[in-house]
Amino acid sequence: MTSVRSNKLAADAVLLGLILDSAGEGIVFVQSEKAIGYINQTGREMLRCARRNDPLPPLTELITLLGFDPLSITPKDIAAGKSMDSAVSGPSAQEVSERSDRSLLAWQQEATLFGVPYLVRGSPVFTEQSSFAGTVLCFRDLRETQQREQIISENLSFASHELLTPITAIKNALDLLSGQRFGELSEKQLRFVQLASRNLERLNNVVTAILDLSQMETRILGLHLEEVDVLEPVEKALATLEGLAEEKGIKLKKQLQAEYPKLLADGDRLRQVVYNLVHNAIKFTPEGGNIYVSLEVVAAAKLKELLPRDDENKPKKSLDRESLLLTVADDGEGIPPAHLKSIFAKFHQGRGPSGDQSARGRGLGLSIVKTLVEAHGGLVWVESELDQGSTFRVMLPKLSRKTYLVQTVAARLERAKIVSSTLTLVLFRVVPDSTKVPTETQDDNVMADFLQLAVETGQSTVRLKSDTVEILDSSRGVFLLLAELDPKFAPALLGRFAANLKKKAEEKGLPLAMKLKWGMASYPRDVSTAAELVATAIQAVSGAEAEVIDLQQS
């Protein structure tokens, strides 16, 4: 009898092995003793040990490839049978009861192995005695998913760009009509023109949100930095929304000073931040409610008292200077505690007053706010209690161009390290040739047009959608190119870029009496940190040994 049972167990084990080998996902079991206990055939091919006699790789090699230790992030101190109700944030009690405790311990993380992106799902394995045995990992190849997402993103981007052109034309026409440039309008006619203008602005914000989403997905969302009077974008956003608030019987109460210190920022993006926050407040505030919008300069000591206490929302660097604090508060129904942590997540949708589903939006507004604020080196968070309303706060520090550049590089460098890629930073300085047509080339408008053309040309020349080309300092003619590129290929790329730029400048009638001084630094060849990469590139473009491209001779 024992022999029959042993034979059955052996047969079951063989069958299980065949089933797992047939699975489309890579499956790896990491034992609690810090060793790999099992890999199915797909997993072996994924880890380059698919031949019959290839030994299982050591756990240290897998950790190096993943960039994290799967055992260290698996909750192994909780027994399989123990209730997890207290550890779960988000789902309702009913939802929790419908799942097993084991599934609640699972986690997922993205990783790149040998240049292939995977979604890694990890789940703890417990013995019958509820002791932790290890972690089972499932690897899903994301290449096809990412290709589909890229196609969708590119189509969204194309459609959004195409829609923005007629929207702009209609907006200009309505502005001319409302300004009564072609004759006086009656009060009723003017009211309808203003109504059309407000609704067109809403449509414009929907299209802009879709375009921003596609840019966020491809990591090409850039800022056009300049010294901004922050009062202007705030008042523009509020003026657009006053009509909508009035329609709902909501009062917009502003607490704004006459003057604020200039801030290095993208004015259009700041307007978008204010618009999204106030529009969100209008959407979730009941009729007859109030929305309070304030903007103040806050000293570092006071700001530290206002900042959220949790680690997730703490600023990435210490605050040693005053900052601008934007506050948008309402006296609506508030946000349920379970939604507070996911409120800024993409496609998160709340409910309107008293569960009104008509107030549900696209779930993009707050996600875009978070992305834009963090791109400015700032922080956004929310404070809310049920029946007590919600308060959204945006902290905007005094950002220097160098700090912004280091932040941009740091985000890309983190990705480059994960995928074991190189990262090359090229800084350009556009220098008009003073010996040739000096008055024409030194005109500010010509320089602005040339810089914009240089950025557009750079974006069409680089290899990857994730490569970044943007204006860094329009007043000094500086822009950057940040690419996952081996530095030995940089001269060829720059030569192609210069040739394309010359051709486009000739087509647009822009002067070619321009020289491009450039310098570069690369990870890991030259440096190991973002600050070092920026400092080395700045030194290279500023020194006497900087490379020069003469567009007239390129």
mmCIF file of N, CA, C and O in Angstrom, residues 266-320:
data_model
loop_
_atom_site.group_PDB
_atom_site.id
_atom_site.type_symbol
_atom_site.label_atom_id
_atom_site.label_comp_id
_atom_site.label_asym_id
_atom_site.label_seq_id
_atom_site.Cartn_x
_atom_site.Cartn_y
_atom_site.Cartn_z
ATOM 1 N N ASP A 266 7.232 76.582 -14.725
ATOM 2 C CA ASP A 266 6.501 76.582 -15.983
ATOM 3 C C ASP A 266 5.114 77.151 -15.679
ATOM 4 O O ASP A 266 4.291 76.499 -15.031
ATOM 5 N N GLY A 267 4.862 78.376 -16.141
ATOM 6 C CA GLY A 267 3.615 79.061 -15.804
ATOM 7 C C GLY A 267 2.378 78.310 -16.253
ATOM 8 O O GLY A 267 1.380 78.233 -15.523
ATOM 9 N N ASP A 268 2.405 77.736 -17.464
ATOM 10 C CA ASP A 268 1.246 76.995 -17.969
ATOM 11 C C ASP A 268 0.970 75.759 -17.124
ATOM 12 O O ASP A 268 -0.188 75.399 -16.874
ATOM 13 N N ARG A 269 2.043 75.102 -16.666
ATOM 14 C CA ARG A 269 1.864 73.909 -15.834
ATOM 15 C C ARG A 269 1.316 74.279 -14.451
ATOM 16 O O ARG A 269 0.517 73.544 -13.867
ATOM 17 N N LEU A 270 1.752 75.418 -13.912
ATOM 18 C CA LEU A 270 1.208 75.865 -12.618
ATOM 19 C C LEU A 270 -0.283 76.182 -12.750
ATOM 20 O O LEU A 270 -1.076 75.871 -11.854
ATOM 21 N N ARG A 271 -0.655 76.820 -13.866
ATOM 22 C CA ARG A 271 -2.084 77.088 -14.095
ATOM 23 C C ARG A 271 -2.864 75.778 -14.131
ATOM 24 O O ARG A 271 -3.961 75.670 -13.580
ATOM 25 N N GLN A 272 -2.279 74.761 -14.760
ATOM 26 C CA GLN A 272 -2.925 73.455 -14.851
ATOM 27 C C GLN A 272 -3.097 72.825 -13.463
ATOM 28 O O GLN A 272 -4.125 72.209 -13.168
ATOM 29 N N VAL A 273 -2.095 72.970 -12.603
ATOM 30 C CA VAL A 273 -2.174 72.438 -11.234
ATOM 31 C C VAL A 273 -3.335 73.083 -10.482
ATOM 32 O O VAL A 273 -4.165 72.404 -9.859
ATOM 33 N N VAL A 274 -3.407 74.424 -10.532
ATOM 34 C CA VAL A 274 -4.473 75.143 -9.823
ATOM 35 C C VAL A 274 -5.832 74.779 -10.405
ATOM 36 O O VAL A 274 -6.792 74.515 -9.665
ATOM 37 N N TYR A 275 -5.926 74.748 -11.730
ATOM 38 C CA TYR A 275 -7.196 74.411 -12.394
ATOM 39 C C TYR A 275 -7.686 73.034 -11.947
ATOM 40 O O TYR A 275 -8.862 72.863 -11.571
ATOM 41 N N ASN A 276 -6.813 72.036 -11.995
ATOM 42 C CA ASN A 276 -7.229 70.673 -11.643
ATOM 43 C C ASN A 276 -7.669 70.564 -10.192
ATOM 44 O O ASN A 276 -8.650 69.886 -9.873
ATOM 45 N N LEU A 277 -6.946 71.224 -9.285
ATOM 46 C CA LEU A 277 -7.308 71.152 -7.861
ATOM 47 C C LEU A 277 -8.644 71.843 -7.584
ATOM 48 O O LEU A 277 -9.494 71.301 -6.868
ATOM 49 N N VAL A 278 -8.837 73.031 -8.151
ATOM 50 C CA VAL A 278 -10.087 73.769 -7.898
ATOM 51 C C VAL A 278 -11.253 73.101 -8.615
ATOM 52 O O VAL A 278 -12.357 72.996 -8.069
ATOM 53 N N HIS A 279 -11.018 72.618 -9.834
ATOM 54 C CA HIS A 279 -12.085 71.914 -10.555
ATOM 55 C C HIS A 279 -12.507 70.665 -9.796
ATOM 56 O O HIS A 279 -13.695 70.339 -9.710
ATOM 57 N N ASN A 280 -11.543 69.969 -9.226
ATOM 58 C CA ASN A 280 -11.840 68.787 -8.419
ATOM 59 C C ASN A 280 -12.675 69.163 -7.194
ATOM 60 O O ASN A 280 -13.621 68.465 -6.821
ATOM 61 N N ALA A 281 -12.307 70.294 -6.570
ATOM 62 C CA ALA A 281 -13.058 70.748 -5.387
ATOM 63 C C ALA A 281 -14.498 71.115 -5.755
ATOM 64 O O ALA A 281 -15.438 70.794 -5.023
ATOM 65 N N ILE A 282 -14.687 71.777 -6.906
ATOM 66 C CA ILE A 282 -16.043 72.136 -7.350
ATOM 67 C C ILE A 282 -16.862 70.875 -7.596
ATOM 68 O O ILE A 282 -18.039 70.789 -7.229
ATOM 69 N N LYS A 283 -16.229 69.881 -8.196
ATOM 70 C CA LYS A 283 -16.923 68.638 -8.546
ATOM 71 C C LYS A 283 -17.437 67.905 -7.310
ATOM 72 O O LYS A 283 -18.511 67.296 -7.332
ATOM 73 N N PHE A 284 -16.673 67.983 -6.213
ATOM 74 C CA PHE A 284 -17.036 67.202 -5.023
ATOM 75 C C PHE A 284 -17.556 68.062 -3.863
ATOM 76 O O PHE A 284 -17.562 67.612 -2.728
ATOM 77 N N THR A 285 -17.946 69.289 -4.177
ATOM 78 C CA THR A 285 -18.546 70.149 -3.154
ATOM 79 C C THR A 285 -20.029 70.304 -3.456
ATOM 80 O O THR A 285 -20.404 70.598 -4.590
ATOM 81 N N PRO A 286 -20.909 70.109 -2.483
ATOM 82 C CA PRO A 286 -22.354 70.212 -2.737
ATOM 83 C C PRO A 286 -22.775 71.654 -3.036
ATOM 84 O O PRO A 286 -22.058 72.607 -2.733
ATOM 85 N N GLU A 287 -23.932 71.791 -3.623
ATOM 86 C CA GLU A 287 -24.474 73.111 -3.962
ATOM 87 C C GLU A 287 -24.563 73.983 -2.707
ATOM 88 O O GLU A 287 -24.972 73.523 -1.634
ATOM 89 N N GLY A 288 -24.139 75.231 -2.840
ATOM 90 C CA GLY A 288 -24.166 76.149 -1.707
ATOM 91 C C GLY A 288 -22.913 76.093 -0.851
ATOM 92 O O GLY A 288 -22.810 76.815 0.148
ATOM 93 N N GLY A 289 -21.949 75.255 -1.246
ATOM 94 C CA GLY A 289 -20.726 75.123 -0.455
ATOM 95 C C GLY A 289 -19.718 76.228 -0.755
ATOM 96 O O GLY A 289 -19.965 77.151 -1.543
ATOM 97 N N ASN A 290 -18.567 76.117 -0.128
ATOM 98 C CA ASN A 290 -17.507 77.116 -0.282
ATOM 99 C C ASN A 290 -16.188 76.431 -0.626
ATOM 100 O O ASN A 290 -15.905 75.327 -0.159
ATOM 101 N N ILE A 291 -15.388 77.118 -1.429
ATOM 102 C CA ILE A 291 -14.031 76.661 -1.746
ATOM 103 C C ILE A 291 -13.088 77.811 -1.439
ATOM 104 O O ILE A 291 -13.309 78.943 -1.868
ATOM 105 N N TYR A 292 -12.036 77.504 -0.706
ATOM 106 C CA TYR A 292 -11.083 78.528 -0.278
ATOM 107 C C TYR A 292 -9.741 78.276 -0.974
ATOM 108 O O TYR A 292 -9.196 77.177 -0.895
ATOM 109 N N VAL A 293 -9.249 79.301 -1.646
ATOM 110 C CA VAL A 293 -7.967 79.195 -2.349
ATOM 111 C C VAL A 293 -7.023 80.251 -1.789
ATOM 112 O O VAL A 293 -7.337 81.438 -1.787
ATOM 113 N N SER A 294 -5.884 79.802 -1.287
ATOM 114 C CA SER A 294 -4.906 80.748 -0.734
ATOM 115 C C SER A 294 -3.514 80.421 -1.262
ATOM 116 O O SER A 294 -3.220 79.273 -1.610
ATOM 117 N N LEU A 295 -2.689 81.442 -1.324
ATOM 118 C CA LEU A 295 -1.300 81.295 -1.748
ATOM 119 C C LEU A 295 -0.464 82.180 -0.843
ATOM 120 O O LEU A 295 -0.718 83.388 -0.736
ATOM 121 N N GLU A 296 0.491 81.577 -0.174
ATOM 122 C CA GLU A 296 1.294 82.350 0.778
ATOM 123 C C GLU A 296 2.747 81.901 0.753
ATOM 124 O O GLU A 296 3.071 80.786 0.362
ATOM 125 N N VAL A 297 3.618 82.833 1.152
ATOM 126 C CA VAL A 297 5.034 82.520 1.317
ATOM 127 C C VAL A 297 5.221 82.029 2.741
ATOM 128 O O VAL A 297 4.854 82.708 3.699
ATOM 129 N N VAL A 298 5.762 80.830 2.887
ATOM 130 C CA VAL A 298 5.868 80.203 4.206
ATOM 131 C C VAL A 298 7.332 79.946 4.520
ATOM 132 O O VAL A 298 8.071 79.394 3.697
ATOM 133 N N ALA A 299 7.737 80.340 5.716
ATOM 134 C CA ALA A 299 9.110 80.086 6.161
ATOM 135 C C ALA A 299 9.322 78.586 6.358
ATOM 136 O O ALA A 299 8.374 77.836 6.610
ATOM 137 N N ALA A 300 10.577 78.162 6.255
ATOM 138 C CA ALA A 300 10.897 76.731 6.345
ATOM 139 C C ALA A 300 10.425 76.128 7.666
ATOM 140 O O ALA A 300 9.903 75.012 7.698
ATOM 141 N N ALA A 301 10.571 76.879 8.770
ATOM 142 C CA ALA A 301 10.185 76.347 10.089
ATOM 143 C C ALA A 301 8.685 76.070 10.160
ATOM 144 O O ALA A 301 8.247 75.031 10.654
ATOM 145 N N LYS A 302 7.878 77.009 9.628
ATOM 146 C CA LYS A 302 6.422 76.823 9.660
ATOM 147 C C LYS A 302 5.997 75.702 8.714
ATOM 148 O O LYS A 302 5.088 74.930 9.019
ATOM 149 N N LEU A 303 6.680 75.625 7.574
ATOM 150 C CA LEU A 303 6.330 74.615 6.590
ATOM 151 C C LEU A 303 6.537 73.214 7.144
ATOM 152 O O LEU A 303 5.752 72.302 6.886
ATOM 153 N N LYS A 304 7.579 73.032 7.932
ATOM 154 C CA LYS A 304 7.851 71.719 8.522
ATOM 155 C C LYS A 304 6.714 71.271 9.428
ATOM 156 O O LYS A 304 6.436 70.081 9.563
ATOM 157 N N GLU A 305 6.039 72.235 10.052
ATOM 158 C CA GLU A 305 4.905 71.900 10.922
ATOM 159 C C GLU A 305 3.694 71.446 10.107
ATOM 160 O O GLU A 305 2.892 70.650 10.564
ATOM 161 N N LEU A 306 3.570 71.975 8.873
ATOM 162 C CA LEU A 306 2.412 71.658 8.038
ATOM 163 C C LEU A 306 2.584 70.372 7.241
ATOM 164 O O LEU A 306 1.606 69.751 6.843
ATOM 165 N N LEU A 307 3.835 69.995 7.009
ATOM 166 C CA LEU A 307 4.086 68.833 6.157
ATOM 167 C C LEU A 307 3.502 67.558 6.748
ATOM 168 O O LEU A 307 3.437 67.398 7.966
ATOM 169 N N PRO A 308 3.071 66.624 5.895
ATOM 170 C CA PRO A 308 2.528 65.354 6.393
ATOM 171 C C PRO A 308 3.584 64.570 7.164
ATOM 172 O O PRO A 308 4.779 64.670 6.900
ATOM 173 N N ARG A 309 3.119 63.771 8.101
ATOM 174 C CA ARG A 309 4.032 63.021 8.972
ATOM 175 C C ARG A 309 4.498 61.704 8.373
ATOM 176 O O ARG A 309 5.542 61.187 8.763
ATOM 177 N N ASP A 310 3.721 61.140 7.423
ATOM 178 C CA ASP A 310 4.083 59.812 6.920
ATOM 179 C C ASP A 310 5.284 59.910 5.986
ATOM 180 O O ASP A 310 5.508 60.910 5.309
ATOM 181 N N ASP A 311 6.063 58.833 5.942
ATOM 182 C CA ASP A 311 7.306 58.800 5.169
ATOM 183 C C ASP A 311 7.070 58.929 3.667
ATOM 184 O O ASP A 311 7.897 59.466 2.950
ATOM 185 N N GLU A 312 5.904 58.413 3.182
ATOM 186 C CA GLU A 312 5.646 58.425 1.743
ATOM 187 C C GLU A 312 5.584 59.839 1.190
ATOM 188 O O GLU A 312 5.979 60.094 0.061
ATOM 189 N N ASN A 313 5.059 60.784 1.986
ATOM 190 C CA ASN A 313 4.835 62.133 1.486
ATOM 191 C C ASN A 313 5.844 63.149 1.974
ATOM 192 O O ASN A 313 5.652 64.344 1.793
ATOM 193 N N LYS A 314 6.911 62.691 2.591
ATOM 194 C CA LYS A 314 7.928 63.639 3.031
ATOM 195 C C LYS A 314 8.734 64.125 1.835
ATOM 196 O O LYS A 314 8.966 63.379 0.887
ATOM 197 N N PRO A 315 9.169 65.404 1.835
ATOM 198 C CA PRO A 315 9.988 65.892 0.726
ATOM 199 C C PRO A 315 11.292 65.128 0.636
ATOM 200 O O PRO A 315 11.819 64.644 1.636
ATOM 201 N N LYS A 316 11.820 65.030 -0.602
ATOM 202 C CA LYS A 316 13.013 64.226 -0.830
ATOM 203 C C LYS A 316 14.277 64.878 -0.281
ATOM 204 O O LYS A 316 15.299 64.244 -0.149
ATOM 205 N N LYS A 317 14.236 66.188 -0.006
ATOM 206 C CA LYS A 317 15.406 66.851 0.555
ATOM 207 C C LYS A 317 14.962 67.789 1.674
ATOM 208 O O LYS A 317 13.802 68.187 1.753
ATOM 209 N N SER A 318 15.891 68.152 2.546
ATOM 210 C CA SER A 318 15.559 69.010 3.681
ATOM 211 C C SER A 318 15.202 70.409 3.195
ATOM 212 O O SER A 318 15.724 70.895 2.198
ATOM 213 N N LEU A 319 14.276 71.044 3.891
ATOM 214 C CA LEU A 319 13.826 72.384 3.535
ATOM 215 C C LEU A 319 14.584 73.402 4.367
ATOM 216 O O LEU A 319 14.438 73.456 5.580
ATOM 217 N N ASP A 320 15.398 74.202 3.698
ATOM 218 C CA ASP A 320 16.175 75.189 4.436
ATOM 219 C C ASP A 320 15.854 76.616 4.000
ATOM 220 O O ASP A 320 16.473 77.569 4.453
#
